[in-house]
mmCIF file of C-alpha atoms and ligand atoms in Angstrom:
data_model
loop_
_atom_site.group_PDB
_atom_site.id
_atom_site.type_symbol
_atom_site.label_atom_id
_atom_site.label_comp_id
_atom_site.label_asym_id
_atom_site.label_seq_id
_atom_site.Cartn_x
_atom_site.Cartn_y
_atom_site.Cartn_z
ATOM 1 C CA MET A 1091 0.000 0.000 0.000
ATOM 2 C CA LYS A 1092 1.341 3.405 -0.978
ATOM 3 C CA PHE A 1093 1.556 6.249 1.543
ATOM 4 C CA PHE A 1094 0.678 9.748 0.393
ATOM 5 C CA ILE A 1095 0.675 12.742 2.713
ATOM 6 C CA ASP A 1096 -2.404 14.950 2.645
ATOM 7 C CA THR A 1097 -1.025 18.443 3.148
ATOM 8 C CA ALA A 1098 0.446 21.463 1.414
ATOM 9 C CA ASN A 1099 2.837 22.099 4.309
ATOM 10 C CA LEU A 1100 6.406 21.827 2.995
ATOM 11 C CA LYS A 1101 7.935 21.035 6.398
ATOM 12 C CA GLU A 1102 5.544 18.143 6.965
ATOM 13 C CA ILE A 1103 6.126 16.843 3.443
ATOM 14 C CA GLN A 1104 9.886 17.014 4.039
ATOM 15 C CA GLU A 1105 9.535 15.191 7.379
ATOM 16 C CA ALA A 1106 7.474 12.363 5.856
ATOM 17 C CA HIS A 1107 9.901 12.157 2.937
ATOM 18 C CA GLU A 1108 12.859 11.880 5.316
ATOM 19 C CA LEU A 1109 11.132 9.026 7.146
ATOM 20 C CA GLY A 1110 11.565 7.164 3.861
ATOM 21 C CA VAL A 1111 7.996 5.915 3.473
ATOM 22 C CA LEU A 1112 6.450 8.637 1.336
ATOM 23 C CA ASP A 1113 5.088 7.721 -2.096
ATOM 24 C CA GLY A 1114 3.319 10.958 -2.983
ATOM 25 C CA VAL A 1115 1.299 13.988 -1.908
ATOM 26 C CA THR A 1116 -2.312 15.061 -2.184
ATOM 27 C CA THR A 1117 -3.421 18.664 -1.815
ATOM 28 C CA ASN A 1118 -6.701 20.472 -2.173
ATOM 29 C CA PRO A 1119 -7.716 24.155 -2.240
ATOM 30 C CA SER A 1120 -8.475 24.113 1.505
ATOM 31 C CA LEU A 1121 -5.026 22.721 2.335
ATOM 32 C CA MET A 1122 -3.384 25.375 0.126
ATOM 33 C CA ALA A 1123 -5.432 28.097 1.843
ATOM 34 C CA LYS A 1124 -4.396 26.713 5.253
ATOM 35 C CA GLU A 1125 -0.773 27.382 4.276
ATOM 36 C CA GLY A 1126 -1.700 30.902 3.175
ATOM 37 C CA ILE A 1127 -0.919 30.173 -0.482
ATOM 38 C CA SER A 1128 -3.024 32.287 -2.829
ATOM 39 C CA GLY A 1129 -2.810 33.719 -6.333
ATOM 40 C CA LYS A 1130 -2.177 31.591 -9.400
ATOM 41 C CA ASN A 1131 1.605 32.156 -9.577
ATOM 42 C CA ASN A 1132 2.135 31.410 -5.887
ATOM 43 C CA ILE A 1133 -0.018 28.312 -6.122
ATOM 44 C CA MET A 1134 1.896 27.084 -9.173
ATOM 45 C CA SER A 1135 5.290 27.656 -7.546
ATOM 46 C CA HIS A 1136 4.107 25.953 -4.357
ATOM 47 C CA TYR A 1137 3.207 22.849 -6.381
ATOM 48 C CA LYS A 1138 6.688 22.987 -7.887
ATOM 49 C CA ALA A 1139 8.242 23.206 -4.412
ATOM 50 C CA ILE A 1140 6.269 20.122 -3.348
ATOM 51 C CA CYS A 1141 7.363 18.243 -6.481
ATOM 52 C CA ASN A 1142 10.981 19.106 -5.696
ATOM 53 C CA ILE A 1143 10.724 17.313 -2.340
ATOM 54 C CA VAL A 1144 8.940 14.082 -3.235
ATOM 55 C CA ASP A 1145 9.643 11.302 -5.702
ATOM 56 C CA GLY A 1146 6.026 10.244 -6.390
ATOM 57 C CA ASP A 1147 2.748 11.642 -7.651
ATOM 58 C CA VAL A 1148 1.521 15.053 -6.476
ATOM 59 C CA SER A 1149 -2.206 15.714 -6.819
ATOM 60 C CA ALA A 1150 -3.101 19.306 -7.740
ATOM 61 C CA GLU A 1151 -6.796 20.149 -7.819
ATOM 62 C CA VAL A 1152 -8.609 22.150 -10.487
ATOM 63 C CA ILE A 1153 -10.988 24.821 -9.260
ATOM 64 C CA SER A 1154 -13.100 25.105 -12.420
ATOM 65 C CA THR A 1155 -16.374 23.241 -12.492
ATOM 66 C CA ASP A 1156 -16.925 23.306 -16.256
ATOM 67 C CA PHE A 1157 -15.246 20.986 -18.773
ATOM 68 C CA ASP A 1158 -13.341 23.662 -20.719
ATOM 69 C CA GLY A 1159 -12.072 25.342 -17.573
ATOM 70 C CA MET A 1160 -10.901 22.045 -16.097
ATOM 71 C CA ILE A 1161 -9.020 21.097 -19.255
ATOM 72 C CA ARG A 1162 -7.410 24.541 -19.452
ATOM 73 C CA GLU A 1163 -6.273 24.263 -15.828
ATOM 74 C CA ALA A 1164 -5.111 20.667 -16.288
ATOM 75 C CA GLU A 1165 -2.944 21.683 -19.233
ATOM 76 C CA GLU A 1166 -1.268 24.363 -17.117
ATOM 77 C CA LEU A 1167 -0.858 22.115 -14.090
ATOM 78 C CA ILE A 1168 0.889 19.319 -15.988
ATOM 79 C CA GLU A 1169 3.430 21.849 -17.287
ATOM 80 C CA ILE A 1170 4.651 22.396 -13.690
ATOM 81 C CA ASP A 1171 6.219 18.968 -13.288
ATOM 82 C CA GLU A 1172 5.801 15.438 -14.582
ATOM 83 C CA LYS A 1173 4.787 14.327 -11.054
ATOM 84 C CA ILE A 1174 1.568 16.356 -11.200
ATOM 85 C CA VAL A 1175 -1.673 14.368 -11.186
ATOM 86 C CA VAL A 1176 -4.738 16.441 -12.035
ATOM 87 C CA LYS A 1177 -7.314 16.226 -9.272
ATOM 88 C CA VAL A 1178 -10.847 16.542 -10.616
ATOM 89 C CA PRO A 1179 -14.115 16.599 -8.639
ATOM 90 C CA MET A 1180 -16.757 13.912 -9.107
ATOM 91 C CA ILE A 1181 -19.269 16.003 -11.039
ATOM 92 C CA LYS A 1182 -20.656 15.555 -14.556
ATOM 93 C CA ASP A 1183 -18.084 17.767 -16.292
ATOM 94 C CA GLY A 1184 -15.426 16.245 -14.053
ATOM 95 C CA VAL A 1185 -16.164 12.767 -15.403
ATOM 96 C CA LYS A 1186 -15.965 14.136 -18.965
ATOM 97 C CA ALA A 1187 -12.677 15.851 -18.142
ATOM 98 C CA ILE A 1188 -11.216 12.662 -16.618
ATOM 99 C CA LYS A 1189 -12.123 10.739 -19.781
ATOM 100 C CA TYR A 1190 -10.609 13.443 -21.994
ATOM 101 C CA LEU A 1191 -7.399 13.626 -19.946
ATOM 102 C CA SER A 1192 -6.969 9.877 -19.511
ATOM 103 C CA ASP A 1193 -7.430 9.354 -23.268
ATOM 104 C CA ARG A 1194 -4.431 11.672 -23.679
ATOM 105 C CA GLY A 1195 -2.291 9.847 -21.120
ATOM 106 C CA ILE A 1196 -2.683 12.503 -18.412
ATOM 107 C CA LYS A 1197 -2.950 11.118 -14.878
ATOM 108 C CA THR A 1198 -6.042 12.076 -12.878
ATOM 109 C CA ASN A 1199 -7.336 11.716 -9.327
ATOM 110 C CA CYS A 1200 -11.115 11.767 -9.035
ATOM 111 C CA THR A 1201 -11.893 13.476 -5.740
ATOM 112 C CA LEU A 1202 -14.915 13.973 -3.470
ATOM 113 C CA VAL A 1203 -16.114 10.402 -3.953
ATOM 114 C CA PHE A 1204 -18.692 9.219 -1.431
ATOM 115 C CA SER A 1205 -20.390 6.245 -3.116
ATOM 116 C CA ALA A 1206 -19.577 3.066 -5.017
ATOM 117 C CA GLY A 1207 -21.557 4.351 -7.997
ATOM 118 C CA GLN A 1208 -19.320 7.404 -8.236
ATOM 119 C CA ALA A 1209 -16.261 5.147 -8.001
ATOM 120 C CA ILE A 1210 -17.511 3.004 -10.896
ATOM 121 C CA LEU A 1211 -17.967 6.122 -13.056
ATOM 122 C CA ALA A 1212 -14.462 7.339 -12.179
ATOM 123 C CA ALA A 1213 -12.954 3.978 -13.164
ATOM 124 C CA LYS A 1214 -14.909 3.800 -16.415
ATOM 125 C CA ALA A 1215 -13.739 7.312 -17.299
ATOM 126 C CA GLY A 1216 -10.161 6.095 -16.813
ATOM 127 C CA ALA A 1217 -9.143 7.910 -13.613
ATOM 128 C CA SER A 1218 -5.683 6.926 -12.375
ATOM 129 C CA TYR A 1219 -6.886 7.284 -8.777
ATOM 130 C CA VAL A 1220 -10.268 7.430 -7.092
ATOM 131 C CA SER A 1221 -10.450 9.246 -3.744
ATOM 132 C CA PRO A 1222 -13.236 8.056 -1.433
ATOM 133 C CA PHE A 1223 -13.358 10.234 1.705
ATOM 134 C CA ILE A 1224 -13.472 7.954 4.752
ATOM 135 C CA GLY A 1225 -13.458 10.513 7.581
ATOM 136 C CA ARG A 1226 -16.128 12.753 6.113
ATOM 137 C CA LEU A 1227 -18.432 9.714 5.739
ATOM 138 C CA ASP A 1228 -17.747 8.698 9.339
ATOM 139 C CA ASP A 1229 -18.612 12.278 10.338
ATOM 140 C CA VAL A 1230 -22.157 11.832 9.000
ATOM 141 C CA SER A 1231 -22.679 8.360 10.500
ATOM 142 C CA TYR A 1232 -21.798 6.278 7.417
ATOM 143 C CA ASP A 1233 -19.005 3.731 7.661
ATOM 144 C CA GLY A 1234 -16.246 5.134 5.455
ATOM 145 C CA MET A 1235 -14.276 1.890 5.625
ATOM 146 C CA GLU A 1236 -17.221 -0.080 4.229
ATOM 147 C CA LEU A 1237 -17.077 2.096 1.130
ATOM 148 C CA ILE A 1238 -13.356 1.417 0.666
ATOM 149 C CA GLU A 1239 -13.975 -2.331 0.910
ATOM 150 C CA GLN A 1240 -16.883 -2.131 -1.547
ATOM 151 C CA ILE A 1241 -14.847 -0.205 -4.125
ATOM 152 C CA VAL A 1242 -11.843 -2.548 -3.782
ATOM 153 C CA THR A 1243 -14.159 -5.535 -4.447
ATOM 154 C CA ILE A 1244 -15.849 -3.902 -7.433
ATOM 155 C CA TYR A 1245 -12.544 -2.882 -9.006
ATOM 156 C CA GLN A 1246 -11.195 -6.409 -8.518
ATOM 157 C CA ASN A 1247 -14.347 -7.909 -10.107
ATOM 158 C CA PHE A 1248 -13.691 -6.015 -13.324
ATOM 159 C CA SER A 1249 -9.910 -5.625 -13.143
ATOM 160 C CA TYR A 1250 -10.220 -1.846 -13.245
ATOM 161 C CA THR A 1251 -6.780 -0.293 -13.168
ATOM 162 C CA THR A 1252 -7.890 2.810 -11.229
ATOM 163 C CA GLU A 1253 -6.117 2.818 -7.867
ATOM 164 C CA VAL A 1254 -8.219 3.162 -4.719
ATOM 165 C CA LEU A 1255 -6.762 6.132 -2.843
ATOM 166 C CA ALA A 1256 -8.384 6.226 0.586
ATOM 167 C CA ALA A 1257 -8.683 9.903 1.535
ATOM 168 C CA SER A 1258 -9.929 11.909 4.504
ATOM 169 C CA VAL A 1259 -7.979 9.561 6.753
ATOM 170 C CA ARG A 1260 -8.097 10.808 10.335
ATOM 171 C CA HIS A 1261 -6.172 8.305 12.462
ATOM 172 C CA PRO A 1262 -3.860 5.269 12.339
ATOM 173 C CA VAL A 1263 -6.698 2.721 12.601
ATOM 174 C CA HIS A 1264 -8.057 4.016 9.281
ATOM 175 C CA ILE A 1265 -4.654 3.285 7.748
ATOM 176 C CA ILE A 1266 -4.487 -0.240 9.179
ATOM 177 C CA LYS A 1267 -8.050 -1.034 8.065
ATOM 178 C CA CYS A 1268 -7.258 0.268 4.575
ATOM 179 C CA ALA A 1269 -4.306 -2.122 4.415
ATOM 180 C CA GLU A 1270 -6.549 -5.000 5.547
ATOM 181 C CA VAL A 1271 -9.155 -4.409 2.851
ATOM 182 C CA GLY A 1272 -6.588 -3.827 0.113
ATOM 183 C CA ALA A 1273 -6.714 -0.090 -0.644
ATOM 184 C CA ASP A 1274 -3.906 0.732 -3.083
ATOM 185 C CA VAL A 1275 -3.025 4.051 -1.455
ATOM 186 C CA ILE A 1276 -3.854 6.027 1.678
ATOM 187 C CA THR A 1277 -3.445 9.755 1.963
ATOM 188 C CA ALA A 1278 -3.181 10.952 5.532
ATOM 189 C CA PRO A 1279 -2.001 13.876 7.618
ATOM 190 C CA LEU A 1280 1.499 13.549 9.064
ATOM 191 C CA SER A 1281 0.016 12.987 12.558
ATOM 192 C CA ALA A 1282 -1.781 9.799 11.453
ATOM 193 C CA ILE A 1283 1.325 8.446 9.709
ATOM 194 C CA MET A 1284 3.534 9.190 12.718
ATOM 195 C CA ALA A 1285 0.962 7.652 15.087
ATOM 196 C CA LEU A 1286 1.662 4.284 13.421
ATOM 197 C CA LEU A 1287 5.105 4.419 15.043
ATOM 198 C CA LYS A 1288 3.876 4.587 18.584
ATOM 199 C CA HIS A 1289 3.386 1.765 21.060
ATOM 200 C CA PRO A 1290 3.915 2.148 24.818
ATOM 201 C CA LEU A 1291 5.568 -1.289 25.045
ATOM 202 C CA THR A 1292 8.153 -0.175 22.480
ATOM 203 C CA ASP A 1293 9.021 2.849 24.627
ATOM 204 C CA ILE A 1294 9.106 0.818 27.859
ATOM 205 C CA GLY A 1295 11.153 -1.944 26.205
ATOM 206 C CA LEU A 1296 13.680 0.464 24.736
ATOM 207 C CA GLU A 1297 14.078 2.284 28.022
ATOM 208 C CA LYS A 1298 14.862 -1.043 29.765
ATOM 209 C CA PHE A 1299 17.309 -2.207 27.065
ATOM 210 C CA LEU A 1300 19.198 1.091 27.302
ATOM 211 C CA ALA A 1301 19.197 1.042 31.119
ATOM 212 C CA ASP A 1302 20.547 -2.550 31.200
ATOM 213 C CA TYR A 1303 23.247 -1.634 28.663
ATOM 214 C CA LYS A 1304 24.248 1.358 30.764
ATOM 215 C CA LYS A 1305 24.491 -0.798 33.952
ATOM 216 C CA THR A 1306 27.045 -3.113 32.357
ATOM 217 C CA ASN A 1307 28.905 -0.529 30.268
ATOM 218 C CA GLN A 1308 29.817 2.234 32.720
HETATM 219 C C1 E4P B 953 -8.249 14.158 -0.400
HETATM 220 O O1 E4P B 953 -7.385 14.084 -1.248
HETATM 221 C C2 E4P B 953 -8.490 15.304 0.451
HETATM 222 O O2 E4P B 953 -7.425 16.219 0.292
HETATM 223 C C3 E4P B 953 -8.530 14.995 1.915
HETATM 224 O O3 E4P B 953 -8.147 13.675 2.210
HETATM 225 C C4 E4P B 953 -9.725 15.486 2.636
HETATM 226 O O4 E4P B 953 -9.573 15.208 3.998
HETATM 227 P P1 E4P B 953 -10.429 15.940 5.147
HETATM 228 O O5 E4P B 953 -11.785 15.331 5.135
HETATM 229 O O6 E4P B 953 -9.679 15.617 6.396
HETATM 230 O O7 E4P B 953 -10.440 17.390 4.796
#
């Protein structure tokens, strides 16, 4: 399972990259705004800065909601770096745009997916990634993990090549469950990735090993 980090924060991206487990980055307009990045030129150069840190795919989201606008933006975004994947919302013109872009060999990430039906459309349109939002479903009393499992099964049934990119991950258990059900990718905040590291018995065990070493190596 690939690990993407879901942030536009360069320090966090660098930290995850240095851990050696980072396969890519996802961003969205809210994450860019959180970092105070605004204006087309600043946004474009921020994407470039992200691409300079990581080795894998970097999702950059279009803000147009009409087909022509999305294609225009996609064409500009892919000029930034070959790592850019065009992130397109699951709306009617978005599906058309994904089909158009995938027919031309441009990688896409279909975002804001909340149902299996939407995931089927994204795969049929040729999306490289589909992004079902686990946490936001949990927030409204639907089981986000069930959706991931359902999409993984459907894609396996038909050998769809679209990768299931579990998004809106909130904690380490989401990541573990995604691995169990066979999601291809998770995108998570740095805190959730780092939380995988932690176990109190590891800390207690290490403390004892080091204390015993110290006793016999004064
Ligand atoms: C997906 O790519 C989105 O950027 C993201 O995972 C949304 O997460 P949130 O629900 O925590 O905002």
